[in-house]
Coordinates of C-alpha atoms in Angstrom, one line a residue:
M1 CA 230.1 -14.3 119.7
I2 CA 226.2 -13.7 120.1
I3 CA 224.1 -12.1 117.1
D4 CA 221.0 -10.4 117.5
A5 CA 219.1 -11.3 114.2
W6 CA 216.1 -8.4 115.2
A7 CA 217.1 -5.3 116.8
Q8 CA 216.4 -1.3 116.4
H9 CA 218.5 1.5 116.7
P10 CA 214.9 3.8 117.8
T11 CA 215.0 7.2 116.8
L12 CA 212.6 9.3 118.6
R13 CA 209.7 9.4 115.8
L14 CA 209.5 5.7 116.1
M15 CA 209.3 5.6 120.1
Q16 CA 206.7 8.2 119.9
D17 CA 204.3 6.5 118.0
P18 CA 201.0 6.1 118.8
I19 CA 200.9 2.8 117.6
F20 CA 203.1 1.1 119.9
D21 CA 200.8 2.5 123.0
S22 CA 199.6 -1.3 123.7
L23 CA 203.0 -2.1 124.3
R24 CA 204.6 0.7 126.7
R25 CA 201.4 -0.4 128.3
W26 CA 203.2 -3.6 129.0
T27 CA 207.1 -2.6 129.0
K28 CA 206.4 0.3 130.8
G29 CA 209.2 1.6 129.2
R30 CA 210.4 5.3 130.2
M31 CA 210.2 7.5 126.7
P32 CA 213.6 9.2 126.0
E33 CA 213.1 13.0 125.9
G34 CA 215.9 13.3 122.8
E35 CA 217.4 11.1 120.1
V36 CA 219.1 8.1 121.9
P37 CA 223.1 7.4 120.9
V38 CA 224.4 5.0 119.6
A39 CA 226.7 4.4 122.2
A40 CA 223.6 3.2 124.4
T41 CA 223.0 0.1 122.3
I42 CA 226.2 -0.9 122.1
A43 CA 226.3 -0.7 126.2
A44 CA 222.8 -2.5 125.9
M45 CA 224.8 -5.0 123.7
D46 CA 227.9 -5.4 126.0
R47 CA 225.6 -5.8 129.0
A48 CA 224.0 -9.1 127.3
G49 CA 227.9 -10.2 125.8
I50 CA 226.2 -9.1 122.2
G51 CA 228.7 -9.2 119.2
K52 CA 226.4 -7.6 116.1
S53 CA 223.1 -6.5 116.0
L54 CA 221.0 -6.3 113.3
I55 CA 219.3 -3.1 113.3
C56 CA 216.5 -2.4 110.8
A57 CA 215.0 0.6 109.1
W58 CA 211.2 0.9 109.6
A59 CA 209.1 1.6 106.6
A60 CA 205.5 2.4 107.1
P61 CA 202.3 3.7 104.9
R62 CA 203.0 7.5 104.8
N63 CA 205.2 7.5 107.6
G64 CA 209.3 6.5 107.9
M65 CA 209.9 6.1 111.6
I66 CA 213.8 5.2 110.4
S67 CA 214.9 5.3 107.2
N68 CA 217.7 3.2 105.6
D69 CA 220.0 6.7 105.7
E70 CA 219.3 6.9 109.2
V71 CA 220.7 2.9 109.5
A72 CA 223.3 3.5 107.5
A73 CA 224.7 6.7 109.6
F74 CA 224.1 4.4 112.6
V75 CA 225.9 1.4 111.5
A76 CA 229.0 4.0 110.4
Q77 CA 228.9 4.9 113.9
A78 CA 229.5 1.1 114.9
P79 CA 230.8 -0.7 111.6
D80 CA 232.3 -3.7 113.8
R81 CA 229.0 -4.0 116.0
L82 CA 226.3 -3.1 113.9
V83 CA 224.6 -4.2 110.7
G84 CA 222.2 -2.9 108.4
V85 CA 218.9 -4.1 107.5
G86 CA 216.7 -2.1 105.1
S87 CA 212.9 -1.5 104.3
V88 CA 210.6 -0.7 101.5
D89 CA 207.3 1.3 100.7
I90 CA 205.6 -1.9 99.5
S91 CA 202.8 0.8 98.0
K92 CA 205.5 1.9 94.6
P93 CA 206.9 -1.2 93.4
M94 CA 209.3 -0.2 91.1
A95 CA 210.6 2.4 93.8
A96 CA 210.7 -0.4 96.2
M97 CA 213.0 -2.8 94.2
R98 CA 215.3 0.1 93.5
E99 CA 215.7 0.8 97.1
V100 CA 216.2 -2.5 97.8
R101 CA 219.0 -2.5 95.3
R102 CA 220.5 0.6 96.8
C103 CA 220.5 -0.7 100.3
V104 CA 222.4 -3.7 99.3
Q105 CA 224.5 -2.1 96.8
E106 CA 225.5 0.8 98.3
L107 CA 225.0 0.8 101.9
G108 CA 225.7 -2.8 102.0
F109 CA 222.7 -4.0 103.7
K110 CA 222.2 -7.3 104.9
A111 CA 218.1 -7.9 104.6
I112 CA 215.7 -6.1 104.0
R113 CA 212.1 -6.7 106.2
V114 CA 209.2 -5.0 106.2
L115 CA 206.0 -5.7 108.5
P116 CA 202.8 -6.8 107.2
W117 CA 201.1 -5.3 109.6
L118 CA 202.2 -2.0 109.5
W119 CA 200.2 -2.4 105.6
E120 CA 197.5 -4.2 106.8
V121 CA 197.9 -6.7 104.2
P122 CA 199.6 -10.9 104.3
P123 CA 203.0 -11.1 102.8
T124 CA 201.2 -12.6 99.9
D125 CA 199.5 -9.5 98.5
R126 CA 200.8 -8.8 95.6
R127 CA 202.8 -5.6 96.4
F128 CA 205.3 -8.2 98.2
Y129 CA 206.6 -9.6 95.0
P130 CA 208.7 -7.0 93.3
V131 CA 210.6 -7.0 96.8
Y132 CA 210.9 -10.5 96.9
A133 CA 212.2 -10.5 93.3
A134 CA 214.6 -7.5 94.3
C135 CA 215.5 -9.8 97.6
C136 CA 216.5 -12.6 95.0
E137 CA 218.6 -10.8 92.7
M138 CA 220.1 -9.2 95.1
D139 CA 220.9 -12.5 97.3
V140 CA 220.0 -11.4 100.2
P141 CA 217.1 -12.5 102.8
F142 CA 213.8 -11.1 103.1
C143 CA 212.2 -10.8 107.3
T144 CA 209.4 -10.3 108.3
Q145 CA 207.0 -10.3 111.6
I146 CA 205.2 -13.8 112.2
G147 CA 202.7 -14.2 115.0
H148 CA 200.4 -11.5 116.8
T149 CA 200.8 -8.1 116.6
G150 CA 201.6 -6.1 120.0
P151 CA 200.4 -3.2 118.9
L152 CA 196.4 -2.6 118.0
M153 CA 196.4 -3.4 114.4
S154 CA 194.8 -6.8 113.2
S155 CA 197.1 -10.0 113.6
E156 CA 195.5 -12.2 111.1
V157 CA 198.0 -10.8 108.6
G158 CA 201.2 -12.5 110.4
R159 CA 199.7 -16.2 110.5
P160 CA 203.2 -18.0 109.2
I161 CA 200.6 -20.1 107.1
Y162 CA 201.4 -17.9 104.5
L163 CA 204.8 -17.9 103.9
D164 CA 204.7 -21.2 102.2
Q165 CA 203.0 -19.6 99.0
V166 CA 205.6 -17.4 99.1
A167 CA 208.2 -19.7 99.5
I168 CA 206.9 -22.1 97.0
D169 CA 206.5 -18.9 94.5
F170 CA 210.2 -17.7 95.7
P171 CA 212.2 -20.9 95.9
E172 CA 215.5 -19.2 96.0
L173 CA 214.6 -16.7 98.6
T174 CA 215.6 -16.5 102.6
I175 CA 213.2 -16.0 104.3
V176 CA 213.3 -15.3 108.2
G177 CA 210.2 -15.2 110.1
G178 CA 210.6 -13.2 113.2
H179 CA 208.7 -12.9 117.0
I180 CA 207.9 -16.5 116.9
G181 CA 204.5 -16.8 115.2
Y182 CA 202.7 -17.3 118.8
P183 CA 199.9 -18.2 118.7
W184 CA 200.4 -19.8 115.6
T185 CA 204.0 -21.5 116.4
D186 CA 203.4 -24.7 114.8
E187 CA 202.3 -23.0 111.6
A188 CA 205.9 -21.7 112.0
I189 CA 207.2 -24.7 112.1
A190 CA 205.8 -26.7 109.9
V191 CA 206.6 -23.5 107.6
A192 CA 210.0 -23.5 108.4
T193 CA 211.0 -27.4 108.1
K194 CA 208.8 -28.0 104.6
H195 CA 211.3 -25.2 102.9
E196 CA 214.9 -25.2 102.7
R197 CA 215.2 -21.6 103.1
V198 CA 212.4 -20.4 105.5
Y199 CA 214.0 -19.6 109.0
I200 CA 212.6 -18.6 112.4
D201 CA 214.0 -15.7 114.8
T202 CA 212.7 -15.3 118.5
S203 CA 212.5 -11.8 119.1
A204 CA 209.8 -10.3 121.1
Y205 CA 210.0 -12.9 123.6
T206 CA 212.4 -13.6 126.6
A207 CA 213.9 -17.5 126.2
E208 CA 211.5 -18.2 129.7
R209 CA 208.3 -17.8 126.9
Y210 CA 209.7 -19.6 123.9
P211 CA 206.8 -21.8 123.6
A212 CA 207.3 -25.5 124.3
A213 CA 207.1 -27.0 120.4
L214 CA 209.8 -24.6 119.3
V215 CA 212.3 -25.4 122.5
D216 CA 211.6 -29.0 121.3
Y217 CA 212.5 -28.2 117.7
M218 CA 215.4 -26.3 118.0
K219 CA 217.2 -29.4 120.7
G220 CA 216.1 -31.8 117.2
H221 CA 215.7 -31.3 113.7
G222 CA 215.3 -27.7 113.8
R223 CA 218.5 -26.7 115.5
R224 CA 220.0 -25.2 112.3
K225 CA 216.2 -23.1 111.9
V226 CA 216.1 -20.7 115.1
L227 CA 218.2 -17.7 115.3
F228 CA 218.4 -15.4 118.9
G229 CA 216.6 -11.6 118.3
S230 CA 216.1 -9.6 120.9
N231 CA 213.1 -6.8 119.6
Y232 CA 215.6 -4.1 121.1
P233 CA 214.8 -1.7 122.0
M234 CA 211.3 -3.0 123.2
I235 CA 213.3 -5.7 125.2
M236 CA 216.6 -5.4 126.3
P237 CA 218.7 -8.1 125.1
D238 CA 220.1 -9.5 128.5
K239 CA 216.7 -10.0 129.7
A240 CA 215.6 -11.6 126.7
L241 CA 218.7 -14.4 127.4
E242 CA 218.2 -14.6 130.5
A243 CA 216.4 -18.0 131.3
L244 CA 218.6 -19.3 128.4
D245 CA 220.2 -22.1 130.3
T246 CA 216.8 -23.5 131.0
L247 CA 215.6 -24.9 127.8
G248 CA 218.4 -28.0 128.0
L249 CA 219.7 -26.7 125.2
D250 CA 222.8 -29.1 124.0
A251 CA 226.2 -27.1 123.1
E252 CA 225.7 -27.3 119.7
A253 CA 222.0 -26.2 119.3
K254 CA 222.9 -23.2 121.9
A255 CA 225.9 -22.4 119.6
L256 CA 223.3 -22.6 116.3
F257 CA 221.0 -20.7 117.8
L258 CA 223.2 -17.6 119.6
A259 CA 225.1 -17.4 116.6
G260 CA 225.9 -19.8 113.7
N261 CA 222.3 -19.7 112.0
A262 CA 222.3 -16.1 111.6
Q263 CA 226.3 -16.2 110.3
R264 CA 225.0 -18.3 107.7
V265 CA 221.5 -17.1 107.1
Y266 CA 223.0 -13.1 107.1
R267 CA 226.8 -14.1 105.7
I268 CA 228.1 -11.8 108.6

């Protein structure tokens, strides 16, 4: 089984948001005319041999692109294939903490994700700290983006080194940094190596574009630290995986990358 650690079942609000215009120039994808059925996401998973996908909500300032309740409804349509990941509004700390608890206790989500570039602050900003505390309390991973930002927003807040301080302040917190961390991949590897509970996922990159340093890490002492992710629907999972066999991973490293690490981190 393959597990996709970073995907979205998109709402039309997400797909049409002008913030993604720059991504559409790269992907040249067609804009859907109506809401995308869950069956379309399952079909994309099937083409790539994906057994489970972690699909996430998108909470942004003044704009809920995908709500937690929408994610729960998507998961309910395919509970054996989709796993919910929540998101929260960090501008309202107490409400954010309550929403983390609701996501885990009532909706059954396996993680919380907040994207620093959407909020234009780094993950060391004080507004994130109540969310970290709630994730520790609920014993679920905190997921975020590391690396440059495709939308026309500042990339600086995605520097992986910010997670070093977060991991020091919250040693009980499991952190998964998605999108590889490029062009600061060495920073991402250093932080993941230093901290037992910090991981990297490869979402938003096809296998042929993985930096050589990351591939070496996956082959060696980082084989238990890197998770496969596609960033569907921005990248189709079969496209993300098509060059995987050119990386030279041994059987153990490949199995951990494709499923074992995600099963352990997300308890699925």
